[in-house]
Coordinates of C-alpha atoms and ligand atoms in Angstrom, one line a residue:
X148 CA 20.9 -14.8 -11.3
X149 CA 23.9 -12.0 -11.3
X150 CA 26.2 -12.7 -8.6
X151 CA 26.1 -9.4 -7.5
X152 CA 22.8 -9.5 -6.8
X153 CA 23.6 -12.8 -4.4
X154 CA 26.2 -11.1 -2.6
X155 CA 24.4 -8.2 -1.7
X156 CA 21.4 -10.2 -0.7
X157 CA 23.8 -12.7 1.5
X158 CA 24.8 -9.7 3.1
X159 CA 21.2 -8.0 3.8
X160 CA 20.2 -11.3 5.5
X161 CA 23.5 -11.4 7.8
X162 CA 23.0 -7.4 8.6
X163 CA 19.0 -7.6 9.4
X164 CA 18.7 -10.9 10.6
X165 CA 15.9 -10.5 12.9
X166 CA 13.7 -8.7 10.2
X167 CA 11.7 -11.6 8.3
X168 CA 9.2 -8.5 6.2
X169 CA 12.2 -6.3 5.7
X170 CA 14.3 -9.9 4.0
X171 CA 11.0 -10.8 2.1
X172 CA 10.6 -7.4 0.1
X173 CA 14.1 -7.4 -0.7
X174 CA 14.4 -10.6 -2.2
X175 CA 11.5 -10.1 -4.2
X176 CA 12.3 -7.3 -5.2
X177 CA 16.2 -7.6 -5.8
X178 CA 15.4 -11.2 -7.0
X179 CA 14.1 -9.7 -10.0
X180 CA 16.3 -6.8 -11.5
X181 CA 18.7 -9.7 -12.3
X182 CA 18.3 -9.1 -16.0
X183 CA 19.1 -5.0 -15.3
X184 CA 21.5 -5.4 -13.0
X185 CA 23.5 -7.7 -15.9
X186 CA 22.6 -5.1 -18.7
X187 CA 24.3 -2.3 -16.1
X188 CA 27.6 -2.7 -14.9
X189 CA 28.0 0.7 -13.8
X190 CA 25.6 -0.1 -10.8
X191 CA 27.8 -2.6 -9.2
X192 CA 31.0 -0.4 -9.3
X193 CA 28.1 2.0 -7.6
X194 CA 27.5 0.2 -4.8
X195 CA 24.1 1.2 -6.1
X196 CA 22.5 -1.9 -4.4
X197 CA 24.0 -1.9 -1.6
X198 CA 22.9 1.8 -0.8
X199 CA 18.9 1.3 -2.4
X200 CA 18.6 -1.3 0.7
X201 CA 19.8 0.6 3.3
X202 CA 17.3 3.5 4.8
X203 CA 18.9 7.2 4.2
X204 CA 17.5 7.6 7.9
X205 CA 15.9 5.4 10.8
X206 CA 14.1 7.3 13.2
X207 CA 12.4 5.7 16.1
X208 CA 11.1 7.5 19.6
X209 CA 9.1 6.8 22.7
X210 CA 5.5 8.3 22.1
X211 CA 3.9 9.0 25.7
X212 CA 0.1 9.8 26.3
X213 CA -2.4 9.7 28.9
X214 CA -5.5 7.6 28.5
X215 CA -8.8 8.4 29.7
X216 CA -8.1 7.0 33.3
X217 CA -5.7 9.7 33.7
X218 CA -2.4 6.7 33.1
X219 CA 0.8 6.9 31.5
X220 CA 0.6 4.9 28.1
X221 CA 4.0 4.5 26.1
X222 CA 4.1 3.5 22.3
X223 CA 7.1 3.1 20.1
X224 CA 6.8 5.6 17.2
X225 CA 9.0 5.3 13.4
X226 CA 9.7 7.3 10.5
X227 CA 12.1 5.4 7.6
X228 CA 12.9 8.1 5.4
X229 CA 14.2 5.4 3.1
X230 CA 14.9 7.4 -0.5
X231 CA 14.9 10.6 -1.4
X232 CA 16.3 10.6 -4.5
X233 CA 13.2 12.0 -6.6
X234 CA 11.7 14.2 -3.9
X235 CA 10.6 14.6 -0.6
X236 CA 10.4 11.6 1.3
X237 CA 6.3 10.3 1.1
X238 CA 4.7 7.2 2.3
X239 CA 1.8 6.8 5.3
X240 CA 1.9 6.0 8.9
X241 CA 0.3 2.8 9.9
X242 CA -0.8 2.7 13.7
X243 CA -1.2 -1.6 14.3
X244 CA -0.4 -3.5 17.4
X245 CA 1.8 -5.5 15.1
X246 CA 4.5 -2.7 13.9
X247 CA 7.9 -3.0 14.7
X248 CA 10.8 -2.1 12.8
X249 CA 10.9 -4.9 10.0
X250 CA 7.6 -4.1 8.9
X251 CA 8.0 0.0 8.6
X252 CA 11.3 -1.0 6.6
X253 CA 9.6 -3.4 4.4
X254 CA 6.8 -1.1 3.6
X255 CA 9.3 1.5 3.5
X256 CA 11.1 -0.3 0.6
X257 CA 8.2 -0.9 -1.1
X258 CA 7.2 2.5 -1.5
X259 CA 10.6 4.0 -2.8
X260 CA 9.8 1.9 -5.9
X261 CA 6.0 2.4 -5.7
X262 CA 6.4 6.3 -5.2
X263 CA 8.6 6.0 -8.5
X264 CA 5.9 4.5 -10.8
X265 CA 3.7 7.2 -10.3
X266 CA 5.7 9.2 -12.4
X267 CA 5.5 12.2 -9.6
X268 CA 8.3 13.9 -7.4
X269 CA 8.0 12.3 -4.7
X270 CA 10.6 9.7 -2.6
X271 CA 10.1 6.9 -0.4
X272 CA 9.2 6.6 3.3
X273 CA 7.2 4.7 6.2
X274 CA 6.7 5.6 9.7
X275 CA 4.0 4.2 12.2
X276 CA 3.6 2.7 16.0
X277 CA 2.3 -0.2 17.5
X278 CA 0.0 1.7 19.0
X279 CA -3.6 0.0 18.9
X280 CA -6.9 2.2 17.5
X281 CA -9.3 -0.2 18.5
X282 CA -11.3 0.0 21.5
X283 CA -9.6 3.7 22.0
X284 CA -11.7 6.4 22.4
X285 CA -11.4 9.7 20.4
X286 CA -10.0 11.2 22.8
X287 CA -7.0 8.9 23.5
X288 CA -6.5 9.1 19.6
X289 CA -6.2 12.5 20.1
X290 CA -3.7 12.5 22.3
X291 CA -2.0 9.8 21.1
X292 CA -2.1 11.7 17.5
X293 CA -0.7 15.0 19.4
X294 CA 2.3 12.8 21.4
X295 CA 3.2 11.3 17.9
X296 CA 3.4 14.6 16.3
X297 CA 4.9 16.4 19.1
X298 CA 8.7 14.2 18.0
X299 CA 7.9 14.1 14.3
X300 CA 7.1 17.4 14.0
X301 CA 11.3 18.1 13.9
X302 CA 11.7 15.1 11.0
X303 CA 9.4 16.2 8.3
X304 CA 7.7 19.3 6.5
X305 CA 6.4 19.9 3.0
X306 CA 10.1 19.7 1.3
X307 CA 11.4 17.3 3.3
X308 CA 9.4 14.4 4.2
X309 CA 5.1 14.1 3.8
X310 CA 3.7 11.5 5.8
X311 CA 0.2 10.0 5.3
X312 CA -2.0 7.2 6.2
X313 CA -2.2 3.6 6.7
X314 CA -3.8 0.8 8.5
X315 CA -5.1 2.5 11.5
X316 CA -4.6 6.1 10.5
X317 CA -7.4 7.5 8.6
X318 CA -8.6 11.0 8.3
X319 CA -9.4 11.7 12.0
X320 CA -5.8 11.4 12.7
X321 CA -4.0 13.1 10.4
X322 CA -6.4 15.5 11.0
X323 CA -5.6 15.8 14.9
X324 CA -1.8 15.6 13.5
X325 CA -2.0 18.2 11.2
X326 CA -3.3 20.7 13.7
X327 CA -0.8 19.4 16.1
X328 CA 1.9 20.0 13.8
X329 CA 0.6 23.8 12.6
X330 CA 0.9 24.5 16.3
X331 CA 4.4 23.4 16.3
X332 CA 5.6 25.6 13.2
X333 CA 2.9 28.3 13.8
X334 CA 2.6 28.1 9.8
X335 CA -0.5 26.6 8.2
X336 CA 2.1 24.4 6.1
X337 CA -0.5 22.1 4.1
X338 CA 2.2 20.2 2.1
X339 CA 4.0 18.3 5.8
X340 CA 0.8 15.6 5.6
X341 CA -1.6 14.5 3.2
X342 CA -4.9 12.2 3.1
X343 CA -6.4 15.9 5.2
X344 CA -9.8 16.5 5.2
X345 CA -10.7 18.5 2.4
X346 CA -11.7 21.3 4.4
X347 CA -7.8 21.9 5.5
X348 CA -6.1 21.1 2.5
X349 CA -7.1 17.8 1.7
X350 CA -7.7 16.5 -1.8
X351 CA -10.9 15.1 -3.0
X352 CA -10.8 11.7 -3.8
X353 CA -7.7 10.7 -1.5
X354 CA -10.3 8.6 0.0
X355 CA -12.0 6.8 -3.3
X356 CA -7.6 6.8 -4.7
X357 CA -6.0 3.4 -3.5
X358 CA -9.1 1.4 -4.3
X359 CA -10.6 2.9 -7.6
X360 CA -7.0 2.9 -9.0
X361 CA -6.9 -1.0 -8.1
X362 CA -9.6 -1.2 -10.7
X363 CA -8.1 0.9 -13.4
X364 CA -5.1 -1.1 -13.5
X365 CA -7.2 -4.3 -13.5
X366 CA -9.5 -2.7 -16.7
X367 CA -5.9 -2.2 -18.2
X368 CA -5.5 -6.3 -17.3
X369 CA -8.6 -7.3 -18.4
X370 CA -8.2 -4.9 -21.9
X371 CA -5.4 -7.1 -22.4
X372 CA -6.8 -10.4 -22.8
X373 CA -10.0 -8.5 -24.5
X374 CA -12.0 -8.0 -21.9
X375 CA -14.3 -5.6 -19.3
X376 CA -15.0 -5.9 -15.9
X377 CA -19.0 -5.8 -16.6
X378 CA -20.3 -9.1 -14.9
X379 CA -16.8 -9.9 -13.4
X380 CA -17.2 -11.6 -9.5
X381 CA -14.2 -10.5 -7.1
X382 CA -13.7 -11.8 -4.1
X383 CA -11.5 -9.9 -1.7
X384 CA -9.9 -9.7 1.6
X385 CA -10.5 -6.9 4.1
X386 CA -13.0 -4.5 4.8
X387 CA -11.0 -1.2 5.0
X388 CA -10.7 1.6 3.3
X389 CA -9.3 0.3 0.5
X390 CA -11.6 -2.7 0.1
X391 CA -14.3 -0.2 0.0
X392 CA -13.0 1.7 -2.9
X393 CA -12.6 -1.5 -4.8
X394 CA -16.2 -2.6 -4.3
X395 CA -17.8 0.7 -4.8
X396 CA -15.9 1.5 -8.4
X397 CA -16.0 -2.2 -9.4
X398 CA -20.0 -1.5 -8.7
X399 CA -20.0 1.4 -10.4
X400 CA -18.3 0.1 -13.5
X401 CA -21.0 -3.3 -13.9
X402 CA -19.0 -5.8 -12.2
X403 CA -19.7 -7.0 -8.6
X404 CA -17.3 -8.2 -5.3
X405 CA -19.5 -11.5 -4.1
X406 CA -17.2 -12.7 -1.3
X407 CA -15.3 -10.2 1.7
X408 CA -13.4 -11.3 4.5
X409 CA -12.0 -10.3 7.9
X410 CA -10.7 -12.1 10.9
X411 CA -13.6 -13.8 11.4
X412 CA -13.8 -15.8 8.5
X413 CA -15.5 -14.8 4.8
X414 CA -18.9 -13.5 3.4
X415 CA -20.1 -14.9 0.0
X416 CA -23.2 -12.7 -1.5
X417 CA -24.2 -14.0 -5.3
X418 CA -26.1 -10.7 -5.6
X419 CA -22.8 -8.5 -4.7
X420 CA -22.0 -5.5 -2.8
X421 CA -23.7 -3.4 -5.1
X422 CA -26.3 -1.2 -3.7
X423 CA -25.7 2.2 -1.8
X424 CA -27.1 0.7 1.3
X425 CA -24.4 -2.4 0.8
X426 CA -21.7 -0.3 -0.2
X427 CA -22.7 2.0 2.4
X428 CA -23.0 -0.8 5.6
X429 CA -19.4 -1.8 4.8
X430 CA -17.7 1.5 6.1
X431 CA -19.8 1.1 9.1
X432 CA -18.5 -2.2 9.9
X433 CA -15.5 -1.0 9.8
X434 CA -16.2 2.8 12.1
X435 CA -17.8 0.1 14.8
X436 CA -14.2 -1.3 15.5
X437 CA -16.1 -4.7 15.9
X438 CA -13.8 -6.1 13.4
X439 CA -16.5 -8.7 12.2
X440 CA -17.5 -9.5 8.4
X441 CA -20.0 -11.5 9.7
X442 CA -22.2 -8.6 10.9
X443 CA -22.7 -8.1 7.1
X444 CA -24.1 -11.5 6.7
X445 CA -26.2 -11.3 9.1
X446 CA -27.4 -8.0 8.1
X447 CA -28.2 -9.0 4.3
X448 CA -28.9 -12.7 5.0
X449 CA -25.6 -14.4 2.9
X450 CA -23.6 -16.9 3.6
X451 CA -21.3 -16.5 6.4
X452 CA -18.4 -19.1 6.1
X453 CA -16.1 -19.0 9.6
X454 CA -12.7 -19.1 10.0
X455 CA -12.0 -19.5 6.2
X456 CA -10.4 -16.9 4.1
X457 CA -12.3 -16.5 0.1
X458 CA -9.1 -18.6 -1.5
X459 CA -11.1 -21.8 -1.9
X460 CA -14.4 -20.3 -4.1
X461 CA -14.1 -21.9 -7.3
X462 CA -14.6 -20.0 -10.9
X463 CA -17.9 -21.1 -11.2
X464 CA -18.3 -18.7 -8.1
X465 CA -15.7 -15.9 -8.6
X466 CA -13.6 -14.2 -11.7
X467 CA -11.0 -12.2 -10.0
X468 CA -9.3 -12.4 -6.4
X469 CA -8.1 -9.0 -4.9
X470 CA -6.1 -9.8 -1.5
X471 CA -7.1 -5.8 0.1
X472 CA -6.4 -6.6 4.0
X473 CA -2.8 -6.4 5.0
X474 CA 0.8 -8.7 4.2
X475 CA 1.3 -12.1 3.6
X476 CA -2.4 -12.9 3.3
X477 CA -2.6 -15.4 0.5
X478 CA 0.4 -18.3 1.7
X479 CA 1.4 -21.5 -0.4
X480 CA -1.9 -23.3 0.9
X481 CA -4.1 -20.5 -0.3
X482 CA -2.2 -19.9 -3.6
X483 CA -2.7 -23.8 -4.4
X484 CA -6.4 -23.2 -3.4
X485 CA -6.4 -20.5 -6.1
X486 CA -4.2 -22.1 -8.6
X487 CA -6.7 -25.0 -8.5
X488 CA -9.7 -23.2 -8.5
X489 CA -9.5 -22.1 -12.1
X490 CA -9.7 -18.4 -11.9
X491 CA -7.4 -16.0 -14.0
X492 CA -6.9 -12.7 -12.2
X493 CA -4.7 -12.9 -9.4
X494 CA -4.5 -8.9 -8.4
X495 CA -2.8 -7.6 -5.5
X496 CA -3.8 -5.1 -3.8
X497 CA -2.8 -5.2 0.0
X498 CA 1.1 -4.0 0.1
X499 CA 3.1 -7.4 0.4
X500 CA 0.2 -9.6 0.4
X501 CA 1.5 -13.1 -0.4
X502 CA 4.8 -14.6 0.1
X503 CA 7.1 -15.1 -1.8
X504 CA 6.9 -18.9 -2.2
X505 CA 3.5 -18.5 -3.2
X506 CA 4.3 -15.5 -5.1
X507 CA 6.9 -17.4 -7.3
X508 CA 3.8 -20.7 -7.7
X509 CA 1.1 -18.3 -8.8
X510 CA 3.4 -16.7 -11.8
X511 CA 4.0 -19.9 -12.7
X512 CA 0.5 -20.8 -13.7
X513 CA 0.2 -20.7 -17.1
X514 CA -3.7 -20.0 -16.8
X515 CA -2.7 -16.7 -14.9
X516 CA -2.2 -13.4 -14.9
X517 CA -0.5 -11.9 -11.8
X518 CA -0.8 -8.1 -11.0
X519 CA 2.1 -6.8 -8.2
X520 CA 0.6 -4.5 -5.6
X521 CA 3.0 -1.9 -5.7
X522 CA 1.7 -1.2 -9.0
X523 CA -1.7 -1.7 -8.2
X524 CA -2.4 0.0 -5.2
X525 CA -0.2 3.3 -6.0
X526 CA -3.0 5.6 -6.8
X527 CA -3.1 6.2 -3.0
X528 CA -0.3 7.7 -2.9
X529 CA -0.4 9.2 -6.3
X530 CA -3.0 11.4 -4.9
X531 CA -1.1 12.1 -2.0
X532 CA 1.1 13.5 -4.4
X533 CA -1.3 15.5 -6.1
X534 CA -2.4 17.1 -2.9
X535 CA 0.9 18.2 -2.2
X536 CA 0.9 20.0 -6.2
X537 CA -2.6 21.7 -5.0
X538 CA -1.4 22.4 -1.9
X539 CA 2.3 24.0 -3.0
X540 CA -0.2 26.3 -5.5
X541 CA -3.0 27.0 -2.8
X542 CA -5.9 25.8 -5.1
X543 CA -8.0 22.9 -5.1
X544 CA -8.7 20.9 -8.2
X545 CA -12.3 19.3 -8.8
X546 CA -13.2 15.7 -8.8
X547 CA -13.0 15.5 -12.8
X548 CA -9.5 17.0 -12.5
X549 CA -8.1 14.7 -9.9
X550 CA -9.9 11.5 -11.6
X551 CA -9.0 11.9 -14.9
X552 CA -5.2 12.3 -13.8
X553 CA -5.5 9.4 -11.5
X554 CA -6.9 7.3 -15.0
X555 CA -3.8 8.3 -16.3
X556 CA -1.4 7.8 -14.0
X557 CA -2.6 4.2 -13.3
X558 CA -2.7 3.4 -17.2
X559 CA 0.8 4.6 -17.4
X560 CA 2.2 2.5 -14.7
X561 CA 0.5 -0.9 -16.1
X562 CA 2.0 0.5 -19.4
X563 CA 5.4 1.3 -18.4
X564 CA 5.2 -2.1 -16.6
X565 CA 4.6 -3.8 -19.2
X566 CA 6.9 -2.1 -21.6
X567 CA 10.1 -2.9 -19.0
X568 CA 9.5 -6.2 -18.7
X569 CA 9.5 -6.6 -22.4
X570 CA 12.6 -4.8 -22.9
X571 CA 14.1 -7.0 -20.9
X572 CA 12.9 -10.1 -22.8
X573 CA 10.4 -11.5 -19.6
X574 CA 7.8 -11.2 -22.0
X575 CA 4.0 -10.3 -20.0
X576 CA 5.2 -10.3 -16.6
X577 CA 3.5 -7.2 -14.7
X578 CA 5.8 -8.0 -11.5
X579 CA 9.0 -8.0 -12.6
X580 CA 8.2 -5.4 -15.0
X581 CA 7.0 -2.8 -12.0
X582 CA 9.9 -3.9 -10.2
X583 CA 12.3 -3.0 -13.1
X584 CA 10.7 0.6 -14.1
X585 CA 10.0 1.5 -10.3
X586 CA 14.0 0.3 -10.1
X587 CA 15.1 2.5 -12.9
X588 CA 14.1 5.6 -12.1
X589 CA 15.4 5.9 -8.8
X590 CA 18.8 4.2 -10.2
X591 CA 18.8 6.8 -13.2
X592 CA 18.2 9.8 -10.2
X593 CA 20.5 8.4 -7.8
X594 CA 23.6 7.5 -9.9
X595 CA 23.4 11.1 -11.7
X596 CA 23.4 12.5 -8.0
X597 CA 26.6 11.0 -7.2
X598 CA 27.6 9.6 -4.0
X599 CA 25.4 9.5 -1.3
Ligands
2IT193 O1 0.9 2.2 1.1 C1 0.7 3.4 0.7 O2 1.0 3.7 -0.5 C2 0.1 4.4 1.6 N1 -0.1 4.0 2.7 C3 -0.2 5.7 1.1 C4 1.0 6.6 1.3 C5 0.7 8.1 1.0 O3 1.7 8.9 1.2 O4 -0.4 8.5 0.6

């Protein structure tokens, strides 16, 4: 591996010590762009990676609310606005119990390159709080929503930084942001926040994005080795909003997700998720804030496995495995679980979701192929952009319109992936290659905008 690339990553684990996601993205990432970096030598007498892993900005503030017995709550609220190189700052707010800085700056790095292989003017950023959703009433989220925004308000706007959602931030609250934030500006400025309703601004399909573009990059996988996704079993983590895309197109398209999990432990259904009323009960488990895959069993009488996460079905059960639920998901003992079981489609979907250990295992299976989430999952915030295009020209676009460029941007990123990691002689490797051409576009922007 370059040397440069050793020295700069010796000196991001001495500078954020205490940041275990933040290290784990870089390395991965950094890891490699070895063949680049060597091909480049411009980049080193750049400093250029020594200024891609540091934030442009780190914002952080006290967020204070009331909650419905009339008390004081306080939250810590973020905003990385990590690089702006090819356009206004984008990326969501996720509002988990779990958020601290490492994690907005991980997911914050992950987007700058993300943002970039959508092909779309837009830079990278993260924000959040550890403020917890569940078990809140509507209106605590309210008024959690409106503290949030009353700080951020200053930090962003429709040419300078678009924030949308995440885990824990759905429509509702950027809805309650939105109109927080208008109040602020006294301007109905659409383009400061995306993933709006589509009766203020919203685009259609923001919803339906992260998940159906999931499965048009996996067609693109399976066109590869010659084949469709009719009859194709998934099994999958979570039960979000992005897990619910995935099962609904994969439905839609003749293939069917059998297993789902969530903290409780794992659902396997032979028949599928499939029907409306299926398809239709999963978005209510998740609006009951109950947390619990196992209401589904109950409800459709499957099997019901506790504690256990889908890693262990073997291929006479499943095709393809889609981690959907949140970072570091799949770990060594799971990817040996999946290595073993004979399956060929390892797709991420989740941002970050397995480490890097087991990462680095599962692309070494020769039986595999292994699809990078940042790749996979950036239709989200492809749409995103293409709200803020509707939005800057005050029109809405139909359904057809926004679906048929969303097929298009996720066929170019799988191609473009592809193509870079060719160039570069790593033959089919879809994660280095959407690490390299995610890497070059914002190195060809930021070295022809000189020092900053
Ligand atoms: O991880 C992601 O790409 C998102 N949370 C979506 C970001 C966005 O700006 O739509």
């Amino acid at each position: 591996m370059s040397k440069y690339i050793d020295r700069v990553l010796e000196e991001c684990r001495q500078k954020n010590a205490g940041e275990p996601e933040f290290l784990q993205t870089v390395e991965e990432v950094l890891t490699s762009l070895a063949p680049v970096i060597d091909a480049h030598p411009e980049y080193e007498e750049a400093s250029l990676l020594e200024r891609m892993i540091e934030p442009e900005r780190v914002i952080e503030f006290r967020v204070t609310w009331l909650d419905d017995q009339g008390k004081y709550q306080v939250n810590r609220g973020y905003r990385v606005q990590y690089n702006g190189a090819l356009g206004p700052y984008k990326g969501g707010l996720r509002f988990h119990p779990s958020v601290n800085l490492s994690i907005i700056k991980f997911l914050g790095f992950e987007q700058v390159y993300k943002d970039a292989l959508t092909g779309l003017p837009i830079g990278g950023a993260k924000g959040g709080s550890d403020f917890d959703p569940r078990g809140k009433s509507d209106g605590e989220v309210m008024r959690f929503c409106q503290a949030y925004m009353t700080e951020l308000y200053r930090h962003i706007g429709q040419d300078i930084d678009c924030p949308a959602g995440d885990l824990g931030c759905g429509g509702r609250e950027i809805g309650y942001m939105y109109g927080q934030y208008r109040r602020l500006v006294g301007a109905s400025e659409f383009g400061a926040l995306s993933g709006k309703a589509v009766s203020t601004g919203g685009s259609i399909m923001r919803a339906e994005a992260t998940g159906f573009g999931s499965v048009y990059y996996l067609v693109e996988v399976l066109k590869h080795e010659g084949e469709t996704i009719e009859g194709k079993r998934l099994a999958i983590s979570g039960f979000g909003n992005v897990a619910w895309g995935v099962i609904r197109k994969t439905a839609e398209l003749g293939g069917k997700v059998v297993a789902m999990s969530g903290p409780d432990g794992y659902i396997y259904d032979p028949d599928g998720i499939t029907t409306d009323e299926k398809i239709d009960y999963v978005l209510q488990m998740r609006a009951s804030g109950r947390d619990k895959v196992q209401d589904y069993a109950d409800k459709f009488g499957c099997e019901f496995h506790a504690g256990e996460k889908p890693w262990g079905l073997g291929s006479d059960k499943v095709d393809i495995m889609m981690p959907c639920a949140t970072q570091n998901d799949v770990n060594m003992d799971s990817a040996k679980k999946i290595a073993a079981s004979g399956i060929k489609y390892y797709i991420e979907v989740a941002n970050m979701p397995t480490t890097n250990d087991a990462l680095e295992f599962l692309k070494g299976q020769k039986h595999m192929v292994i699809a990078p989430s940042k790749a996979v999952n950036a239709c989200g915030v492809a749409v995103s952009a293409l709200e803020m295009a509707q939005n800057a020209e005050r029109l809405y676009w139909t359904a057809e319109e926004v679906d048929e460029k969303m097929h298009a941007i996720m066929k170019n990123i799988y191609n473009s992936s592809v193509e870079c990691a060719e160039r570069y002689g790593l033959g089919y490797d879809l994660v280095a290659g959407a690490n390299i051409a995610g890497f070059q576009k914002v190195a060809d922007a930021m070295m022809a905008q000189g020092i900053f």
